[in-house]
PDB file of C-alpha atoms and ligand atoms in Angstrom:
ATOM      1  CA  MET A   1     -19.334   2.856  13.612  1.00 57.00           C
ATOM      2  CA  PRO A   2     -19.545   4.728  16.895  1.00 62.00           C
ATOM      3  CA  SER A   3     -22.924   5.003  18.548  1.00 64.00           C
ATOM      4  CA  ARG A   4     -22.954   8.764  18.965  1.00 71.00           C
ATOM      5  CA  ARG A   5     -24.214  10.922  16.140  1.00 91.00           C
ATOM      6  CA  LEU A   6     -21.163  13.146  15.877  1.00 94.00           C
ATOM      7  CA  TYR A   7     -17.597  11.986  16.179  1.00 95.00           C
ATOM      8  CA  VAL A   8     -14.083  13.098  15.422  1.00 97.00           C
ATOM      9  CA  THR A   9     -11.326  10.951  13.964  1.00 97.00           C
ATOM     10  CA  ASP A  10      -8.003  11.024  12.163  1.00 97.00           C
ATOM     11  CA  ALA A  11      -8.405  10.001   8.550  1.00 98.00           C
ATOM     12  CA  ILE A  12      -6.402   9.566   5.369  1.00 98.00           C
ATOM     13  CA  VAL A  13      -8.216  10.206   2.084  1.00 97.00           C
ATOM     14  CA  LEU A  14      -7.834   7.017   0.033  1.00 97.00           C
ATOM     15  CA  SER A  15      -9.934   8.104  -2.907  1.00 94.00           C
ATOM     16  CA  ARG A  16     -12.809  10.330  -3.852  1.00 92.00           C
ATOM     17  CA  PHE A  17     -15.401  10.835  -6.508  1.00 91.00           C
ATOM     18  CA  GLU A  18     -17.632  13.704  -7.483  1.00 89.00           C
ATOM     19  CA  LEU A  19     -21.343  13.401  -6.829  1.00 90.00           C
ATOM     20  CA  GLY A  20     -23.977  15.621  -8.372  1.00 88.00           C
ATOM     21  CA  GLU A  21     -23.244  19.299  -8.878  1.00 88.00           C
ATOM     22  CA  ALA A  22     -21.120  20.150  -5.906  1.00 89.00           C
ATOM     23  CA  ASP A  23     -20.646  17.188  -3.605  1.00 92.00           C
ATOM     24  CA  ARG A  24     -17.721  14.872  -3.186  1.00 93.00           C
ATOM     25  CA  VAL A  25     -17.703  11.372  -1.735  1.00 95.00           C
ATOM     26  CA  LEU A  26     -14.535  10.343   0.056  1.00 96.00           C
ATOM     27  CA  THR A  27     -13.207   6.970   1.031  1.00 97.00           C
ATOM     28  CA  LEU A  28     -11.366   7.534   4.299  1.00 97.00           C
ATOM     29  CA  LEU A  29      -9.104   5.230   6.233  1.00 97.00           C
ATOM     30  CA  THR A  30      -9.387   5.758   9.990  1.00 97.00           C
ATOM     31  CA  PRO A  31      -7.557   4.034  12.833  1.00 97.00           C
ATOM     32  CA  GLU A  32     -10.631   3.313  14.984  1.00 95.00           C
ATOM     33  CA  TYR A  33     -13.373   2.628  12.448  1.00 94.00           C
ATOM     34  CA  GLY A  34     -11.495   1.264   9.459  1.00 95.00           C
ATOM     35  CA  LYS A  35     -12.767   2.441   6.126  1.00 96.00           C
ATOM     36  CA  ILE A  36     -15.469   5.098   6.035  1.00 95.00           C
ATOM     37  CA  ARG A  37     -17.419   6.553   3.147  1.00 96.00           C
ATOM     38  CA  ALA A  38     -18.185  10.178   3.780  1.00 96.00           C
ATOM     39  CA  ILE A  39     -19.863  12.880   1.781  1.00 95.00           C
ATOM     40  CA  ALA A  40     -18.614  16.457   1.749  1.00 93.00           C
ATOM     41  CA  ARG A  41     -21.561  18.574   0.710  1.00 91.00           C
ATOM     42  CA  GLY A  42     -21.137  21.623  -1.488  1.00 88.00           C
ATOM     43  CA  VAL A  43     -17.419  21.159  -1.450  1.00 85.00           C
ATOM     44  CA  ARG A  44     -16.914  21.979  -5.102  1.00 80.00           C
ATOM     45  CA  ARG A  45     -18.486  25.399  -4.766  1.00 82.00           C
ATOM     46  CA  GLN A  46     -15.935  28.167  -4.669  1.00 76.00           C
ATOM     47  CA  LYS A  47     -16.881  29.438  -1.257  1.00 76.00           C
ATOM     48  CA  SER A  48     -16.743  26.042   0.435  1.00 75.00           C
ATOM     49  CA  ARG A  49     -14.775  25.982   3.665  1.00 73.00           C
ATOM     50  CA  LEU A  50     -13.923  22.317   3.229  1.00 73.00           C
ATOM     51  CA  GLY A  51     -12.874  22.447  -0.403  1.00 67.00           C
ATOM     52  CA  GLY A  52      -9.091  22.482  -0.652  1.00 69.00           C
ATOM     53  CA  SER A  53      -8.452  20.188   2.287  1.00 77.00           C
ATOM     54  CA  LEU A  54     -10.018  17.067   0.857  1.00 85.00           C
ATOM     55  CA  GLU A  55      -7.314  16.111  -1.616  1.00 88.00           C
ATOM     56  CA  PRO A  56      -6.428  12.446  -2.108  1.00 91.00           C
ATOM     57  CA  PHE A  57      -3.809  11.141   0.345  1.00 94.00           C
ATOM     58  CA  ALA A  58      -4.245  14.094   2.727  1.00 95.00           C
ATOM     59  CA  GLU A  59      -4.191  13.211   6.401  1.00 97.00           C
ATOM     60  CA  LEU A  60      -6.995  14.943   8.223  1.00 96.00           C
ATOM     61  CA  ARG A  61      -8.645  15.447  11.527  1.00 96.00           C
ATOM     62  CA  VAL A  62     -12.279  15.229  10.562  1.00 96.00           C
ATOM     63  CA  ALA A  63     -15.611  15.650  12.320  1.00 96.00           C
ATOM     64  CA  LEU A  64     -18.298  13.354  10.956  1.00 96.00           C
ATOM     65  CA  ALA A  65     -22.017  13.040  11.470  1.00 96.00           C
ATOM     66  CA  ARG A  66     -23.595   9.659  11.042  1.00 94.00           C
ATOM     67  CA  GLY A  67     -25.617   9.388   7.891  1.00 91.00           C
ATOM     68  CA  ARG A  68     -27.739   6.736   6.249  1.00 88.00           C
ATOM     69  CA  THR A  69     -25.639   5.972   3.199  1.00 89.00           C
ATOM     70  CA  PHE A  70     -22.559   8.045   3.858  1.00 94.00           C
ATOM     71  CA  GLU A  71     -21.182   9.780   6.896  1.00 95.00           C
ATOM     72  CA  VAL A  72     -21.327  13.551   6.537  1.00 96.00           C
ATOM     73  CA  VAL A  73     -18.188  15.670   6.822  1.00 95.00           C
ATOM     74  CA  THR A  74     -18.900  18.638   9.080  1.00 94.00           C
ATOM     75  CA  GLN A  75     -15.427  19.956   9.868  1.00 93.00           C
ATOM     76  CA  VAL A  76     -11.906  19.319   8.644  1.00 93.00           C
ATOM     77  CA  SER A  77      -8.423  20.326   9.586  1.00 93.00           C
ATOM     78  CA  VAL A  78      -5.392  19.150   7.655  1.00 93.00           C
ATOM     79  CA  GLY A  79      -2.721  17.277   9.559  1.00 93.00           C
ATOM     80  CA  HIS A  80      -0.457  16.468   6.620  1.00 94.00           C
ATOM     81  CA  ALA A  81      -1.032  17.667   3.078  1.00 92.00           C
ATOM     82  CA  TRP A  82       2.136  15.879   1.844  1.00 93.00           C
ATOM     83  CA  LEU A  83       2.906  18.612  -0.653  1.00 92.00           C
ATOM     84  CA  ARG A  84       6.357  17.391  -1.570  1.00 93.00           C
ATOM     85  CA  MET A  85       5.083  13.896  -2.258  1.00 93.00           C
ATOM     86  CA  ARG A  86       2.775  15.368  -4.923  1.00 90.00           C
ATOM     87  CA  ASP A  87       5.605  17.207  -6.666  1.00 91.00           C
ATOM     88  CA  SER A  88       6.971  14.212  -8.500  1.00 92.00           C
ATOM     89  CA  LEU A  89       4.621  12.247 -10.703  1.00 94.00           C
ATOM     90  CA  GLU A  90       6.236   8.952  -9.752  1.00 95.00           C
ATOM     91  CA  SER A  91       5.907   9.567  -6.057  1.00 96.00           C
ATOM     92  CA  ALA A  92       2.289  10.765  -6.472  1.00 95.00           C
ATOM     93  CA  ALA A  93       1.487   7.668  -8.550  1.00 96.00           C
ATOM     94  CA  THR A  94       3.080   5.544  -5.832  1.00 97.00           C
ATOM     95  CA  ALA A  95       0.959   7.311  -3.207  1.00 97.00           C
ATOM     96  CA  TRP A  96      -2.093   6.312  -5.219  1.00 96.00           C
ATOM     97  CA  TYR A  97      -0.845   2.718  -5.401  1.00 96.00           C
ATOM     98  CA  LEU A  98      -0.351   2.562  -1.608  1.00 97.00           C
ATOM     99  CA  ALA A  99      -3.819   4.068  -1.080  1.00 97.00           C
ATOM    100  CA  GLU A 100      -5.355   1.447  -3.346  1.00 96.00           C
ATOM    101  CA  LEU A 101      -3.604  -1.389  -1.531  1.00 97.00           C
ATOM    102  CA  ALA A 102      -4.798   0.020   1.810  1.00 97.00           C
ATOM    103  CA  ASP A 103      -8.321   0.380   0.414  1.00 95.00           C
ATOM    104  CA  ARG A 104      -8.389  -3.229  -0.784  1.00 94.00           C
ATOM    105  CA  SER A 105      -7.073  -4.466   2.544  1.00 93.00           C
ATOM    106  CA  SER A 106      -9.511  -2.690   4.858  1.00 91.00           C
ATOM    107  CA  VAL A 107     -13.198  -3.030   5.604  1.00 86.00           C
ATOM    108  CA  GLU A 108     -15.835  -0.678   6.929  1.00 87.00           C
ATOM    109  CA  GLY A 109     -16.505  -0.777  10.634  1.00 83.00           C
ATOM    110  CA  THR A 110     -13.382  -2.692  11.664  1.00 87.00           C
ATOM    111  CA  GLY A 111     -10.500  -0.810  13.266  1.00 89.00           C
ATOM    112  CA  ALA A 112      -7.404  -0.480  11.142  1.00 94.00           C
ATOM    113  CA  GLU A 113      -4.853   1.057  13.422  1.00 96.00           C
ATOM    114  CA  ALA A 114      -1.805  -0.837  12.168  1.00 97.00           C
ATOM    115  CA  LEU A 115      -2.765  -0.317   8.541  1.00 97.00           C
ATOM    116  CA  TYR A 116      -3.324   3.369   9.202  1.00 98.00           C
ATOM    117  CA  ARG A 117       0.126   3.704  10.767  1.00 98.00           C
ATOM    118  CA  LEU A 118       1.662   1.828   7.846  1.00 98.00           C
ATOM    119  CA  LEU A 119       0.077   4.097   5.251  1.00 98.00           C
ATOM    120  CA  HIS A 120       1.015   7.198   7.228  1.00 98.00           C
ATOM    121  CA  ARG A 121       4.604   5.974   7.376  1.00 98.00           C
ATOM    122  CA  GLY A 122       4.639   5.212   3.644  1.00 98.00           C
ATOM    123  CA  TYR A 123       3.546   8.762   2.876  1.00 98.00           C
ATOM    124  CA  GLU A 124       6.054  10.145   5.316  1.00 97.00           C
ATOM    125  CA  LEU A 125       8.823   8.272   3.483  1.00 98.00           C
ATOM    126  CA  LEU A 126       7.654   9.499   0.074  1.00 97.00           C
ATOM    127  CA  GLU A 127       7.449  13.011   1.458  1.00 97.00           C
ATOM    128  CA  ALA A 128      11.031  12.679   2.724  1.00 97.00           C
ATOM    129  CA  GLY A 129      12.156  11.801  -0.789  1.00 96.00           C
ATOM    130  CA  MET A 130      12.866   8.073  -0.439  1.00 97.00           C
ATOM    131  CA  ALA A 131      12.921   6.309  -3.829  1.00 96.00           C
ATOM    132  CA  PRO A 132       9.246   5.532  -4.616  1.00 97.00           C
ATOM    133  CA  GLY A 133      10.038   1.983  -5.720  1.00 97.00           C
ATOM    134  CA  ARG A 134      11.633   1.183  -2.382  1.00 98.00           C
ATOM    135  CA  VAL A 135       8.763   2.737  -0.458  1.00 98.00           C
ATOM    136  CA  ALA A 136       6.360   0.594  -2.497  1.00 98.00           C
ATOM    137  CA  ARG A 137       8.317  -2.631  -1.808  1.00 98.00           C
ATOM    138  CA  TRP A 138       8.614  -1.782   1.889  1.00 98.00           C
ATOM    139  CA  PHE A 139       4.871  -1.145   2.001  1.00 98.00           C
ATOM    140  CA  GLU A 140       3.938  -4.331   0.121  1.00 98.00           C
ATOM    141  CA  MET A 141       6.055  -6.432   2.456  1.00 98.00           C
ATOM    142  CA  HIS A 142       4.634  -4.886   5.615  1.00 97.00           C
ATOM    143  CA  LEU A 143       1.086  -4.950   4.298  1.00 97.00           C
ATOM    144  CA  ALA A 144       1.405  -8.697   3.726  1.00 97.00           C
ATOM    145  CA  ASP A 145       2.522  -8.922   7.344  1.00 95.00           C
ATOM    146  CA  GLU A 146      -0.484  -6.934   8.575  1.00 94.00           C
ATOM    147  CA  ILE A 147      -2.885  -9.080   6.597  1.00 92.00           C
ATOM    148  CA  GLY A 148      -1.288 -12.168   8.124  1.00 94.00           C
ATOM    149  CA  VAL A 149       0.344 -13.554   4.997  1.00 95.00           C
ATOM    150  CA  ARG A 150       3.968 -12.661   5.673  1.00 96.00           C
ATOM    151  CA  PRO A 151       6.028 -14.216   2.875  1.00 97.00           C
ATOM    152  CA  GLU A 152       8.304 -17.038   4.004  1.00 98.00           C
ATOM    153  CA  VAL A 153      11.849 -16.218   2.904  1.00 98.00           C
ATOM    154  CA  ASP A 154      13.912 -18.140   5.456  1.00 97.00           C
ATOM    155  CA  ARG A 155      12.577 -21.666   5.207  1.00 97.00           C
ATOM    156  CA  CYS A 156      11.169 -23.772   2.425  1.00 97.00           C
ATOM    157  CA  VAL A 157       7.362 -23.465   2.459  1.00 96.00           C
ATOM    158  CA  GLU A 158       7.043 -27.188   1.781  1.00 95.00           C
ATOM    159  CA  CYS A 159       9.621 -29.014   3.924  1.00 96.00           C
ATOM    160  CA  ASP A 160      10.390 -26.225   6.437  1.00 97.00           C
ATOM    161  CA  ARG A 161      14.131 -26.660   5.844  1.00 96.00           C
ATOM    162  CA  MET A 162      16.301 -23.574   6.404  1.00 97.00           C
ATOM    163  CA  LEU A 163      17.278 -22.241   2.989  1.00 97.00           C
ATOM    164  CA  GLU A 164      21.009 -22.331   2.249  1.00 96.00           C
ATOM    165  CA  PRO A 165      22.826 -19.919  -0.052  1.00 95.00           C
ATOM    166  CA  THR A 166      23.696 -22.820  -2.335  1.00 94.00           C
ATOM    167  CA  ASP A 167      20.033 -23.806  -2.827  1.00 94.00           C
ATOM    168  CA  ARG A 168      17.936 -23.098  -5.863  1.00 93.00           C
ATOM    169  CA  PHE A 169      14.980 -20.913  -4.899  1.00 95.00           C
ATOM    170  CA  ARG A 170      11.547 -20.837  -6.443  1.00 94.00           C
ATOM    171  CA  TRP A 171       9.157 -18.004  -5.589  1.00 94.00           C
ATOM    172  CA  VAL A 172       5.629 -19.377  -5.270  1.00 93.00           C
ATOM    173  CA  PRO A 173       3.144 -16.790  -3.939  1.00 93.00           C
ATOM    174  CA  ALA A 174       0.350 -19.364  -3.899  1.00 91.00           C
ATOM    175  CA  LEU A 175       2.353 -21.352  -1.352  1.00 92.00           C
ATOM    176  CA  GLY A 176       3.343 -18.257   0.611  1.00 95.00           C
ATOM    177  CA  GLY A 177       7.002 -17.850  -0.247  1.00 96.00           C
ATOM    178  CA  VAL A 178      10.095 -19.753  -1.289  1.00 96.00           C
ATOM    179  CA  LEU A 179      10.079 -23.399  -2.331  1.00 94.00           C
ATOM    180  CA  CYS A 180      13.346 -25.337  -2.280  1.00 94.00           C
ATOM    181  CA  GLU A 181      14.724 -27.471  -5.053  1.00 91.00           C
ATOM    182  CA  ARG A 182      13.628 -30.768  -3.517  1.00 93.00           C
ATOM    183  CA  HIS A 183      10.038 -30.362  -4.686  1.00 92.00           C
ATOM    184  CA  VAL A 184       8.306 -30.208  -7.986  1.00 86.00           C
ATOM    185  CA  ALA A 185       7.194 -26.641  -8.507  1.00 78.00           C
ATOM    186  CA  PRO A 186       3.452 -26.292  -9.084  1.00 77.00           C
ATOM    187  CA  PRO A 187       2.450 -25.678 -12.677  1.00 75.00           C
ATOM    188  CA  THR A 188       2.226 -21.971 -13.299  1.00 66.00           C
ATOM    189  CA  ALA A 189       1.963 -19.636 -16.221  1.00 55.00           C
ATOM    190  CA  ASP A 190       4.492 -17.448 -14.530  1.00 59.00           C
ATOM    191  CA  LEU A 191       8.029 -17.641 -15.856  1.00 57.00           C
ATOM    192  CA  ARG A 192       9.480 -15.628 -13.019  1.00 66.00           C
ATOM    193  CA  ILE A 193       9.468 -18.497 -10.611  1.00 86.00           C
ATOM    194  CA  GLU A 194      13.270 -18.739 -10.230  1.00 90.00           C
ATOM    195  CA  LEU A 195      14.592 -16.369  -7.601  1.00 94.00           C
ATOM    196  CA  SER A 196      18.240 -15.340  -7.372  1.00 96.00           C
ATOM    197  CA  LEU A 197      20.125 -15.380  -4.074  1.00 97.00           C
ATOM    198  CA  GLU A 198      20.530 -11.595  -4.283  1.00 97.00           C
ATOM    199  CA  ALA A 199      16.777 -11.122  -4.712  1.00 97.00           C
ATOM    200  CA  LEU A 200      16.114 -13.454  -1.778  1.00 98.00           C
ATOM    201  CA  LYS A 201      18.487 -11.394   0.361  1.00 98.00           C
ATOM    202  CA  LEU A 202      16.720  -8.210  -0.627  1.00 98.00           C
ATOM    203  CA  LEU A 203      13.324  -9.703   0.211  1.00 98.00           C
ATOM    204  CA  LYS A 204      14.711 -10.538   3.650  1.00 98.00           C
ATOM    205  CA  ALA A 205      16.011  -7.002   3.974  1.00 98.00           C
ATOM    206  CA  TYR A 206      12.534  -5.622   3.246  1.00 98.00           C
ATOM    207  CA  GLN A 207      11.188  -7.727   6.097  1.00 97.00           C
ATOM    208  CA  ARG A 208      13.894  -6.873   8.609  1.00 96.00           C
ATOM    209  CA  MET A 209      15.548  -3.562   7.968  1.00 96.00           C
ATOM    210  CA  ASP A 210      13.997  -0.267   8.848  1.00 94.00           C
ATOM    211  CA  ALA A 211      13.083   2.106   6.065  1.00 94.00           C
ATOM    212  CA  GLU A 212      16.012   4.480   6.585  1.00 93.00           C
ATOM    213  CA  ALA A 213      18.477   1.634   6.165  1.00 96.00           C
ATOM    214  CA  LEU A 214      16.618   0.392   3.083  1.00 97.00           C
ATOM    215  CA  ALA A 215      16.734   3.863   1.559  1.00 95.00           C
ATOM    216  CA  GLY A 216      20.520   3.838   1.835  1.00 95.00           C
ATOM    217  CA  LEU A 217      21.182   0.422   0.269  1.00 96.00           C
ATOM    218  CA  ARG A 218      23.207   0.287  -2.912  1.00 96.00           C
ATOM    219  CA  LEU A 219      21.464  -2.177  -5.176  1.00 96.00           C
ATOM    220  CA  SER A 220      21.681  -3.227  -8.788  1.00 96.00           C
ATOM    221  CA  ASP A 221      18.715  -2.417 -11.009  1.00 96.00           C
ATOM    222  CA  VAL A 222      18.460  -6.074 -11.976  1.00 96.00           C
ATOM    223  CA  VAL A 223      17.929  -7.179  -8.391  1.00 97.00           C
ATOM    224  CA  GLU A 224      15.489  -4.359  -7.651  1.00 97.00           C
ATOM    225  CA  ARG A 225      13.456  -5.321 -10.701  1.00 96.00           C
ATOM    226  CA  GLU A 226      13.481  -8.980  -9.723  1.00 96.00           C
ATOM    227  CA  VAL A 227      12.176  -8.168  -6.260  1.00 97.00           C
ATOM    228  CA  GLU A 228       9.597  -5.796  -7.694  1.00 96.00           C
ATOM    229  CA  ALA A 229       8.268  -8.558  -9.957  1.00 95.00           C
ATOM    230  CA  ALA A 230       8.269 -11.053  -7.080  1.00 96.00           C
ATOM    231  CA  LEU A 231       6.350  -8.765  -4.735  1.00 96.00           C
ATOM    232  CA  ARG A 232       3.921  -7.767  -7.456  1.00 94.00           C
ATOM    233  CA  ASP A 233       3.124 -11.413  -7.990  1.00 93.00           C
ATOM    234  CA  TYR A 234       2.675 -11.776  -4.281  1.00 95.00           C
ATOM    235  CA  VAL A 235       0.352  -8.776  -4.028  1.00 95.00           C
ATOM    236  CA  ARG A 236      -1.666  -9.989  -7.031  1.00 92.00           C
ATOM    237  CA  HIS A 237      -2.118 -13.299  -5.299  1.00 91.00           C
ATOM    238  CA  MET A 238      -2.915 -11.669  -1.951  1.00 92.00           C
ATOM    239  CA  LEU A 239      -5.589  -9.359  -3.395  1.00 90.00           C
ATOM    240  CA  ASP A 240      -6.726 -11.737  -6.106  1.00 85.00           C
ATOM    241  CA  ARG A 241      -6.097  -9.216  -8.884  1.00 81.00           C
ATOM    242  CA  ASP A 242      -3.793  -6.515 -10.143  1.00 83.00           C
ATOM    243  CA  PRO A 243      -4.240  -3.126  -8.513  1.00 85.00           C
ATOM    244  CA  ARG A 244      -5.684  -0.636 -11.011  1.00 87.00           C
ATOM    245  CA  SER A 245      -3.161   2.037 -10.131  1.00 90.00           C
ATOM    246  CA  LEU A 246      -0.252  -0.133 -11.309  1.00 89.00           C
ATOM    247  CA  ALA A 247      -0.866   0.518 -14.996  1.00 88.00           C
ATOM    248  CA  PHE A 248      -0.655   4.251 -14.378  1.00 88.00           C
ATOM    249  CA  LEU A 249       2.418   3.898 -12.208  1.00 91.00           C
ATOM    250  CA  ASP A 250       4.142   1.899 -14.960  1.00 90.00           C
ATOM    251  CA  GLU A 251       3.292   4.519 -17.552  1.00 90.00           C
ATOM    252  CA  VAL A 252       4.676   7.262 -15.377  1.00 90.00           C
ATOM    253  CA  ARG A 253       7.890   5.371 -14.849  1.00 87.00           C
ATOM    254  CA  LEU A 254       8.325   4.634 -18.550  1.00 86.00           C
ATOM    255  CA  GLY A 255       7.868   8.323 -19.226  1.00 83.00           C
ATOM    256  CA  HIS A 256      10.664   9.018 -16.789  1.00 61.00           C
ATOM    257  CA  GLY A 257      12.934   6.406 -18.298  1.00 47.00           C
ATOM    258  CA  THR A 258      13.339   4.492 -15.069  1.00 46.00           C
TER     259      THR A 258
HETATM  260 ZN1  LIG B   1      11.772 -27.856   0.650  1.00 72.00          ZN
END
């Protein structure tokens, strides 16, 4: 936290909850100070000046006063409301998923500039109408990178041998990536350990290609689903549990028949 009593920062609203009659507590992600908990007083009263601007996922310029338990929101202007992103339920549910991953990956009082930029970019892509599933995969892959656990998809995690197209690939998040056929795979309850060559190629693409190029790829559903399952396993391992927002996201997608 900064030493002065009042300060101004960019912030993305990760989540919020209602407190008492009229207050709202926000979890904000900021570039300089990492995660911040801030209270917006009286915000649920009709006449509140702050009210409408404190929606989840909104990107704000916010003035904060240091408080004992929570920082106190004194002024807000909205940088990006991401209105289009909220139009589709699947893209809104994906926005929530990205916010939860960012929340789990950040701490209070430690700068989070790269993470902030990543989340901003993810929302920008959703806003631009990129397929939510691809935005989510792109985000998962780059988040792993930011956290320092970039999945190994070029070499075997055990013997460091360059993987060849003719190899058999096993996806082992606990080991940090792909294991070649020369080793005994660790015992796991997970049946999705075999990875196809196409899925491996797509994982590489998520590491290397920029988002615009990824948005334009023509891919089979089977391969997209395989990579989704692989990265979900990876994220579960990285965060030590399943994100809560995933269940909702899955429901939304079932409802849309995707
Ligand atoms: Zn090997």
